[in-house]
PDB file of C-alpha atoms in Angstrom:
ATOM      1  CA  UNK A   1       8.353 -28.377  -4.713  1.00  0.00           C
ATOM      2  CA  UNK A   2       7.618 -30.728  -7.632  1.00  0.00           C
ATOM      3  CA  UNK A   3       9.981 -28.807  -9.852  1.00  0.00           C
ATOM      4  CA  UNK A   4      12.712 -29.274  -7.280  1.00  0.00           C
ATOM      5  CA  UNK A   5      12.144 -33.049  -7.057  1.00  0.00           C
ATOM      6  CA  UNK A   6      12.086 -33.397 -10.931  1.00  0.00           C
ATOM      7  CA  UNK A   7      15.340 -31.463 -11.188  1.00  0.00           C
ATOM      8  CA  UNK A   8      16.937 -33.633  -8.440  1.00  0.00           C
ATOM      9  CA  UNK A   9      15.979 -36.695 -10.481  1.00  0.00           C
ATOM     10  CA  UNK A  10      17.828 -35.340 -13.519  1.00  0.00           C
ATOM     11  CA  UNK A  11      15.039 -33.986 -15.623  1.00  0.00           C
ATOM     12  CA  UNK A  12      14.862 -30.761 -17.541  1.00  0.00           C
ATOM     13  CA  UNK A  13      11.778 -28.643 -16.582  1.00  0.00           C
ATOM     14  CA  UNK A  14       9.674 -26.148 -18.320  1.00  0.00           C
ATOM     15  CA  UNK A  15       7.596 -24.378 -15.661  1.00  0.00           C
ATOM     16  CA  UNK A  16       5.226 -21.428 -15.139  1.00  0.00           C
ATOM     17  CA  UNK A  17       3.445 -19.662 -12.403  1.00  0.00           C
ATOM     18  CA  UNK A  18       1.150 -16.699 -11.868  1.00  0.00           C
ATOM     19  CA  UNK A  19       3.311 -15.080  -9.295  1.00  0.00           C
ATOM     20  CA  UNK A  20       6.385 -13.184 -10.480  1.00  0.00           C
ATOM     21  CA  UNK A  21       8.070 -13.759  -7.059  1.00  0.00           C
ATOM     22  CA  UNK A  22       7.495 -17.456  -7.142  1.00  0.00           C
ATOM     23  CA  UNK A  23       8.807 -17.682 -10.798  1.00  0.00           C
ATOM     24  CA  UNK A  24      11.846 -15.746  -9.733  1.00  0.00           C
ATOM     25  CA  UNK A  25      12.504 -18.209  -6.975  1.00  0.00           C
ATOM     26  CA  UNK A  26      12.132 -21.076  -9.469  1.00  0.00           C
ATOM     27  CA  UNK A  27      14.711 -19.405 -11.681  1.00  0.00           C
ATOM     28  CA  UNK A  28      17.294 -19.747  -8.902  1.00  0.00           C
ATOM     29  CA  UNK A  29      16.954 -23.553  -8.779  1.00  0.00           C
ATOM     30  CA  UNK A  30      18.864 -24.466 -11.950  1.00  0.00           C
ATOM     31  CA  UNK A  31      20.614 -22.966 -14.996  1.00  0.00           C
ATOM     32  CA  UNK A  32      18.449 -22.073 -17.931  1.00  0.00           C
ATOM     33  CA  UNK A  33      19.466 -25.046 -19.910  1.00  0.00           C
ATOM     34  CA  UNK A  34      17.784 -27.249 -17.342  1.00  0.00           C
ATOM     35  CA  UNK A  35      14.940 -25.048 -16.108  1.00  0.00           C
ATOM     36  CA  UNK A  36      12.967 -22.495 -18.179  1.00  0.00           C
ATOM     37  CA  UNK A  37      10.273 -20.665 -16.120  1.00  0.00           C
ATOM     38  CA  UNK A  38       7.986 -17.896 -16.981  1.00  0.00           C
ATOM     39  CA  UNK A  39       5.151 -15.872 -15.379  1.00  0.00           C
ATOM     40  CA  UNK A  40       1.954 -17.102 -17.149  1.00  0.00           C
ATOM     41  CA  UNK A  41      -1.742 -16.656 -16.501  1.00  0.00           C
ATOM     42  CA  UNK A  42      -3.183 -19.965 -17.842  1.00  0.00           C
ATOM     43  CA  UNK A  43      -6.622 -18.373 -18.402  1.00  0.00           C
ATOM     44  CA  UNK A  44      -4.941 -16.307 -21.251  1.00  0.00           C
ATOM     45  CA  UNK A  45      -4.503 -18.639 -24.226  1.00  0.00           C
ATOM     46  CA  UNK A  46      -2.108 -16.288 -26.004  1.00  0.00           C
ATOM     47  CA  UNK A  47       0.208 -16.231 -22.872  1.00  0.00           C
ATOM     48  CA  UNK A  48       0.180 -19.978 -22.631  1.00  0.00           C
ATOM     49  CA  UNK A  49       0.996 -20.393 -26.381  1.00  0.00           C
ATOM     50  CA  UNK A  50       3.814 -17.863 -26.150  1.00  0.00           C
ATOM     51  CA  UNK A  51       5.347 -19.623 -23.165  1.00  0.00           C
ATOM     52  CA  UNK A  52       5.174 -22.981 -24.889  1.00  0.00           C
ATOM     53  CA  UNK A  53       6.687 -21.602 -28.083  1.00  0.00           C
ATOM     54  CA  UNK A  54       9.486 -19.828 -26.354  1.00  0.00           C
ATOM     55  CA  UNK A  55      10.206 -23.035 -24.305  1.00  0.00           C
ATOM     56  CA  UNK A  56      10.173 -25.132 -27.494  1.00  0.00           C
ATOM     57  CA  UNK A  57      12.615 -22.705 -29.146  1.00  0.00           C
ATOM     58  CA  UNK A  58      14.943 -23.291 -26.230  1.00  0.00           C
ATOM     59  CA  UNK A  59      14.798 -27.089 -26.591  1.00  0.00           C
ATOM     60  CA  UNK A  60      12.028 -27.726 -24.045  1.00  0.00           C
ATOM     61  CA  UNK A  61       9.334 -30.002 -25.676  1.00  0.00           C
ATOM     62  CA  UNK A  62       7.893 -31.921 -22.805  1.00  0.00           C
ATOM     63  CA  UNK A  63       7.199 -35.667 -22.743  1.00  0.00           C
ATOM     64  CA  UNK A  64       5.192 -35.082 -19.526  1.00  0.00           C
ATOM     65  CA  UNK A  65       2.878 -32.183 -18.936  1.00  0.00           C
ATOM     66  CA  UNK A  66       1.382 -31.630 -15.527  1.00  0.00           C
ATOM     67  CA  UNK A  67      -1.519 -29.097 -15.682  1.00  0.00           C
ATOM     68  CA  UNK A  68      -1.842 -28.160 -12.022  1.00  0.00           C
ATOM     69  CA  UNK A  69      -2.931 -24.527 -11.851  1.00  0.00           C
ATOM     70  CA  UNK A  70      -5.810 -24.312  -9.481  1.00  0.00           C
ATOM     71  CA  UNK A  71      -8.139 -21.818  -7.865  1.00  0.00           C
ATOM     72  CA  UNK A  72     -10.845 -22.411  -5.142  1.00  0.00           C
ATOM     73  CA  UNK A  73     -13.785 -20.292  -4.082  1.00  0.00           C
ATOM     74  CA  UNK A  74     -13.984 -18.748  -0.642  1.00  0.00           C
ATOM     75  CA  UNK A  75     -16.213 -21.206   1.304  1.00  0.00           C
ATOM     76  CA  UNK A  76     -19.880 -20.336   0.860  1.00  0.00           C
ATOM     77  CA  UNK A  77     -23.217 -21.814  -0.292  1.00  0.00           C
ATOM     78  CA  UNK A  78     -23.405 -21.615  -4.092  1.00  0.00           C
ATOM     79  CA  UNK A  79     -26.063 -18.854  -4.020  1.00  0.00           C
ATOM     80  CA  UNK A  80     -23.715 -16.682  -2.113  1.00  0.00           C
ATOM     81  CA  UNK A  81     -20.774 -17.102  -4.475  1.00  0.00           C
ATOM     82  CA  UNK A  82     -20.525 -14.088  -6.800  1.00  0.00           C
ATOM     83  CA  UNK A  83     -20.778 -14.892 -10.532  1.00  0.00           C
ATOM     84  CA  UNK A  84     -17.337 -13.358 -11.075  1.00  0.00           C
ATOM     85  CA  UNK A  85     -15.792 -15.753  -8.556  1.00  0.00           C
ATOM     86  CA  UNK A  86     -17.573 -18.744 -10.076  1.00  0.00           C
ATOM     87  CA  UNK A  87     -16.301 -17.799 -13.537  1.00  0.00           C
ATOM     88  CA  UNK A  88     -12.793 -17.296 -12.168  1.00  0.00           C
ATOM     89  CA  UNK A  89     -12.677 -20.759 -10.761  1.00  0.00           C
ATOM     90  CA  UNK A  90     -13.894 -22.321 -13.917  1.00  0.00           C
ATOM     91  CA  UNK A  91     -11.440 -20.207 -16.005  1.00  0.00           C
ATOM     92  CA  UNK A  92      -8.357 -21.398 -14.148  1.00  0.00           C
ATOM     93  CA  UNK A  93      -9.294 -25.046 -13.395  1.00  0.00           C
ATOM     94  CA  UNK A  94     -11.043 -25.929 -16.675  1.00  0.00           C
ATOM     95  CA  UNK A  95     -10.290 -23.431 -19.490  1.00  0.00           C
ATOM     96  CA  UNK A  96      -6.658 -23.158 -18.160  1.00  0.00           C
ATOM     97  CA  UNK A  97      -6.154 -26.910 -18.752  1.00  0.00           C
ATOM     98  CA  UNK A  98      -7.760 -26.647 -22.283  1.00  0.00           C
ATOM     99  CA  UNK A  99      -5.226 -23.787 -23.037  1.00  0.00           C
ATOM    100  CA  UNK A 100      -2.348 -25.947 -21.974  1.00  0.00           C
ATOM    101  CA  UNK A 101      -3.732 -28.862 -24.075  1.00  0.00           C
ATOM    102  CA  UNK A 102      -3.757 -26.688 -27.184  1.00  0.00           C
ATOM    103  CA  UNK A 103      -0.145 -25.571 -26.422  1.00  0.00           C
ATOM    104  CA  UNK A 104       1.444 -28.977 -26.019  1.00  0.00           C
ATOM    105  CA  UNK A 105      -0.685 -31.849 -27.172  1.00  0.00           C
ATOM    106  CA  UNK A 106      -0.213 -31.238 -30.957  1.00  0.00           C
ATOM    107  CA  UNK A 107       3.559 -31.602 -30.541  1.00  0.00           C
ATOM    108  CA  UNK A 108       3.112 -34.841 -28.551  1.00  0.00           C
ATOM    109  CA  UNK A 109       0.971 -36.099 -31.437  1.00  0.00           C
ATOM    110  CA  UNK A 110       3.650 -35.243 -33.944  1.00  0.00           C
ATOM    111  CA  UNK A 111       6.230 -36.927 -31.759  1.00  0.00           C
ATOM    112  CA  UNK A 112       3.972 -40.000 -31.187  1.00  0.00           C
ATOM    113  CA  UNK A 113       4.635 -39.951 -27.396  1.00  0.00           C
ATOM    114  CA  UNK A 114       3.692 -37.995 -24.302  1.00  0.00           C
ATOM    115  CA  UNK A 115       1.735 -37.987 -21.114  1.00  0.00           C
ATOM    116  CA  UNK A 116      -0.777 -35.190 -20.290  1.00  0.00           C
ATOM    117  CA  UNK A 117      -1.853 -35.021 -16.659  1.00  0.00           C
ATOM    118  CA  UNK A 118      -4.929 -33.067 -15.692  1.00  0.00           C
ATOM    119  CA  UNK A 119      -4.611 -32.441 -11.905  1.00  0.00           C
ATOM    120  CA  UNK A 120      -8.073 -33.189 -10.419  1.00  0.00           C
ATOM    121  CA  UNK A 121      -9.108 -33.511  -6.792  1.00  0.00           C
ATOM    122  CA  UNK A 122     -11.097 -35.672  -4.395  1.00  0.00           C
ATOM    123  CA  UNK A 123     -13.688 -32.965  -4.974  1.00  0.00           C
ATOM    124  CA  UNK A 124     -13.863 -33.989  -8.576  1.00  0.00           C
ATOM    125  CA  UNK A 125     -15.152 -37.421  -7.339  1.00  0.00           C
ATOM    126  CA  UNK A 126     -17.285 -36.485  -4.411  1.00  0.00           C
ATOM    127  CA  UNK A 127     -18.762 -33.279  -3.040  1.00  0.00           C
ATOM    128  CA  UNK A 128     -18.848 -31.210   0.066  1.00  0.00           C
ATOM    129  CA  UNK A 129     -20.767 -28.108   1.101  1.00  0.00           C
ATOM    130  CA  UNK A 130     -19.497 -24.566   0.446  1.00  0.00           C
ATOM    131  CA  UNK A 131     -17.163 -25.560  -2.387  1.00  0.00           C
ATOM    132  CA  UNK A 132     -19.750 -25.959  -5.187  1.00  0.00           C
ATOM    133  CA  UNK A 133     -17.727 -23.978  -7.826  1.00  0.00           C
ATOM    134  CA  UNK A 134     -14.530 -25.916  -7.126  1.00  0.00           C
ATOM    135  CA  UNK A 135     -16.444 -29.309  -7.173  1.00  0.00           C
ATOM    136  CA  UNK A 136     -18.025 -28.328 -10.424  1.00  0.00           C
ATOM    137  CA  UNK A 137     -14.650 -27.454 -11.950  1.00  0.00           C
ATOM    138  CA  UNK A 138     -12.935 -30.579 -10.898  1.00  0.00           C
ATOM    139  CA  UNK A 139     -15.821 -32.825 -12.022  1.00  0.00           C
ATOM    140  CA  UNK A 140     -15.350 -31.061 -15.314  1.00  0.00           C
ATOM    141  CA  UNK A 141     -11.562 -31.816 -15.231  1.00  0.00           C
ATOM    142  CA  UNK A 142     -12.326 -35.541 -14.795  1.00  0.00           C
ATOM    143  CA  UNK A 143     -14.673 -35.445 -17.814  1.00  0.00           C
ATOM    144  CA  UNK A 144     -12.211 -33.367 -19.889  1.00  0.00           C
ATOM    145  CA  UNK A 145      -9.365 -35.798 -19.243  1.00  0.00           C
ATOM    146  CA  UNK A 146     -11.543 -38.806 -20.072  1.00  0.00           C
ATOM    147  CA  UNK A 147     -12.866 -37.245 -23.339  1.00  0.00           C
ATOM    148  CA  UNK A 148      -9.354 -36.040 -24.320  1.00  0.00           C
ATOM    149  CA  UNK A 149      -8.017 -39.569 -23.836  1.00  0.00           C
ATOM    150  CA  UNK A 150     -10.428 -40.819 -26.504  1.00  0.00           C
ATOM    151  CA  UNK A 151      -9.255 -38.132 -28.997  1.00  0.00           C
ATOM    152  CA  UNK A 152      -5.593 -39.176 -28.755  1.00  0.00           C
ATOM    153  CA  UNK A 153      -3.788 -41.543 -31.061  1.00  0.00           C
ATOM    154  CA  UNK A 154      -1.940 -44.653 -29.729  1.00  0.00           C
ATOM    155  CA  UNK A 155       1.213 -43.905 -27.643  1.00  0.00           C
ATOM    156  CA  UNK A 156      -0.120 -40.765 -25.935  1.00  0.00           C
ATOM    157  CA  UNK A 157      -2.000 -40.672 -22.692  1.00  0.00           C
ATOM    158  CA  UNK A 158      -4.299 -38.141 -20.951  1.00  0.00           C
ATOM    159  CA  UNK A 159      -5.483 -38.836 -17.473  1.00  0.00           C
ATOM    160  CA  UNK A 160      -6.805 -37.183 -14.336  1.00  0.00           C
ATOM    161  CA  UNK A 161      -4.766 -37.382 -11.153  1.00  0.00           C
ATOM    162  CA  UNK A 162      -5.924 -36.447  -7.699  1.00  0.00           C
ATOM    163  CA  UNK A 163      -2.957 -35.142  -5.590  1.00  0.00           C
ATOM    164  CA  UNK A 164      -4.404 -35.965  -2.190  1.00  0.00           C
ATOM    165  CA  UNK A 165      -4.621 -33.562   0.740  1.00  0.00           C
ATOM    166  CA  UNK A 166      -1.592 -31.298   0.880  1.00  0.00           C
ATOM    167  CA  UNK A 167      -0.937 -28.355   3.235  1.00  0.00           C
ATOM    168  CA  UNK A 168      -1.193 -25.437   0.745  1.00  0.00           C
ATOM    169  CA  UNK A 169      -2.587 -21.958   0.687  1.00  0.00           C
ATOM    170  CA  UNK A 170      -5.618 -23.311  -1.036  1.00  0.00           C
ATOM    171  CA  UNK A 171      -6.339 -25.858   1.710  1.00  0.00           C
ATOM    172  CA  UNK A 172      -5.927 -23.123   4.349  1.00  0.00           C
ATOM    173  CA  UNK A 173      -8.324 -20.886   2.428  1.00  0.00           C
ATOM    174  CA  UNK A 174     -11.021 -23.523   2.858  1.00  0.00           C
ATOM    175  CA  UNK A 175     -10.171 -25.082   6.225  1.00  0.00           C
ATOM    176  CA  UNK A 176      -8.541 -22.212   8.047  1.00  0.00           C
ATOM    177  CA  UNK A 177      -5.057 -21.621   9.387  1.00  0.00           C
ATOM    178  CA  UNK A 178      -5.224 -24.316  12.073  1.00  0.00           C
ATOM    179  CA  UNK A 179      -5.037 -27.288   9.701  1.00  0.00           C
ATOM    180  CA  UNK A 180      -1.263 -28.086   9.918  1.00  0.00           C
ATOM    181  CA  UNK A 181      -1.557 -31.911  10.190  1.00  0.00           C
ATOM    182  CA  UNK A 182      -1.247 -32.635   6.504  1.00  0.00           C
ATOM    183  CA  UNK A 183       1.810 -33.219   4.454  1.00  0.00           C
ATOM    184  CA  UNK A 184       3.802 -30.252   3.226  1.00  0.00           C
ATOM    185  CA  UNK A 185       4.210 -29.731  -0.525  1.00  0.00           C
ATOM    186  CA  UNK A 186       7.863 -30.758  -0.036  1.00  0.00           C
ATOM    187  CA  UNK A 187       6.997 -34.051   1.628  1.00  0.00           C
ATOM    188  CA  UNK A 188       4.236 -34.788  -0.885  1.00  0.00           C
ATOM    189  CA  UNK A 189       6.570 -34.097  -3.843  1.00  0.00           C
ATOM    190  CA  UNK A 190       8.977 -36.878  -2.710  1.00  0.00           C
ATOM    191  CA  UNK A 191       6.194 -39.369  -3.502  1.00  0.00           C
ATOM    192  CA  UNK A 192       4.553 -37.488  -6.319  1.00  0.00           C
ATOM    193  CA  UNK A 193       7.502 -36.935  -8.638  1.00  0.00           C
ATOM    194  CA  UNK A 194       8.280 -40.714  -9.125  1.00  0.00           C
ATOM    195  CA  UNK A 195       4.593 -41.395  -9.458  1.00  0.00           C
ATOM    196  CA  UNK A 196       4.215 -38.802 -12.294  1.00  0.00           C
ATOM    197  CA  UNK A 197       7.343 -40.064 -13.953  1.00  0.00           C
ATOM    198  CA  UNK A 198       6.096 -43.631 -13.846  1.00  0.00           C
ATOM    199  CA  UNK A 199       2.967 -42.905 -15.852  1.00  0.00           C
ATOM    200  CA  UNK A 200       2.772 -44.487 -19.296  1.00  0.00           C
ATOM    201  CA  UNK A 201       0.594 -44.667 -22.411  1.00  0.00           C
ATOM    202  CA  UNK A 202      -1.252 -47.605 -20.788  1.00  0.00           C
ATOM    203  CA  UNK A 203      -2.686 -45.123 -18.227  1.00  0.00           C
ATOM    204  CA  UNK A 204      -4.654 -43.297 -20.940  1.00  0.00           C
ATOM    205  CA  UNK A 205      -8.119 -42.421 -19.735  1.00  0.00           C
ATOM    206  CA  UNK A 206      -7.462 -43.404 -16.125  1.00  0.00           C
ATOM    207  CA  UNK A 207      -8.509 -41.500 -13.038  1.00  0.00           C
ATOM    208  CA  UNK A 208      -5.753 -42.059 -10.506  1.00  0.00           C
ATOM    209  CA  UNK A 209      -4.442 -40.593  -7.202  1.00  0.00           C
ATOM    210  CA  UNK A 210      -0.919 -39.997  -5.996  1.00  0.00           C
ATOM    211  CA  UNK A 211      -0.355 -42.960  -3.670  1.00  0.00           C
ATOM    212  CA  UNK A 212      -0.290 -42.398   0.055  1.00  0.00           C
TER     213      UNK A 212
END
């Protein structure tokens, strides 16, 4: 949905996703000179670097990076969450962002401009039962973004952004199929795209939320 809004606003987009079906759907939105999309698992550094390099070779060197890959645990008390599931949540939500940082921030530094958004969550600022691994990962995202912002030279920004509550598969995984009263991704993206595009170097180190 966010890719669609950015394209409508006239931007060129370098995108990725874990699902081959969703990536194929993305490929139908615009010609390859305006949208370059590839299937990528952000937990695999080599895959992320290869995607970034291929995009760069095609003229896609982003001024704005939105690191929004996310995974949540099936709701359960922490002691009932399998170690493998805990590690999987952290791998996507935290290590995945670090992989994307390594792929794009050096080019931003060379260009002396760029905005890097680490997508956080309300559960990175407060906690709830049964989502301990997800809360831990998003608290880590807030810290990662803040520390990264202090590493960067002037003219570049890194910040954490909470998207708000959106009717996604992830939300339904936690709250069940009867949620339905929240914004759809399409509705959310109408507000979110201009917000992301309006971020500037002055937002470095901030912890923000997409406005209601």
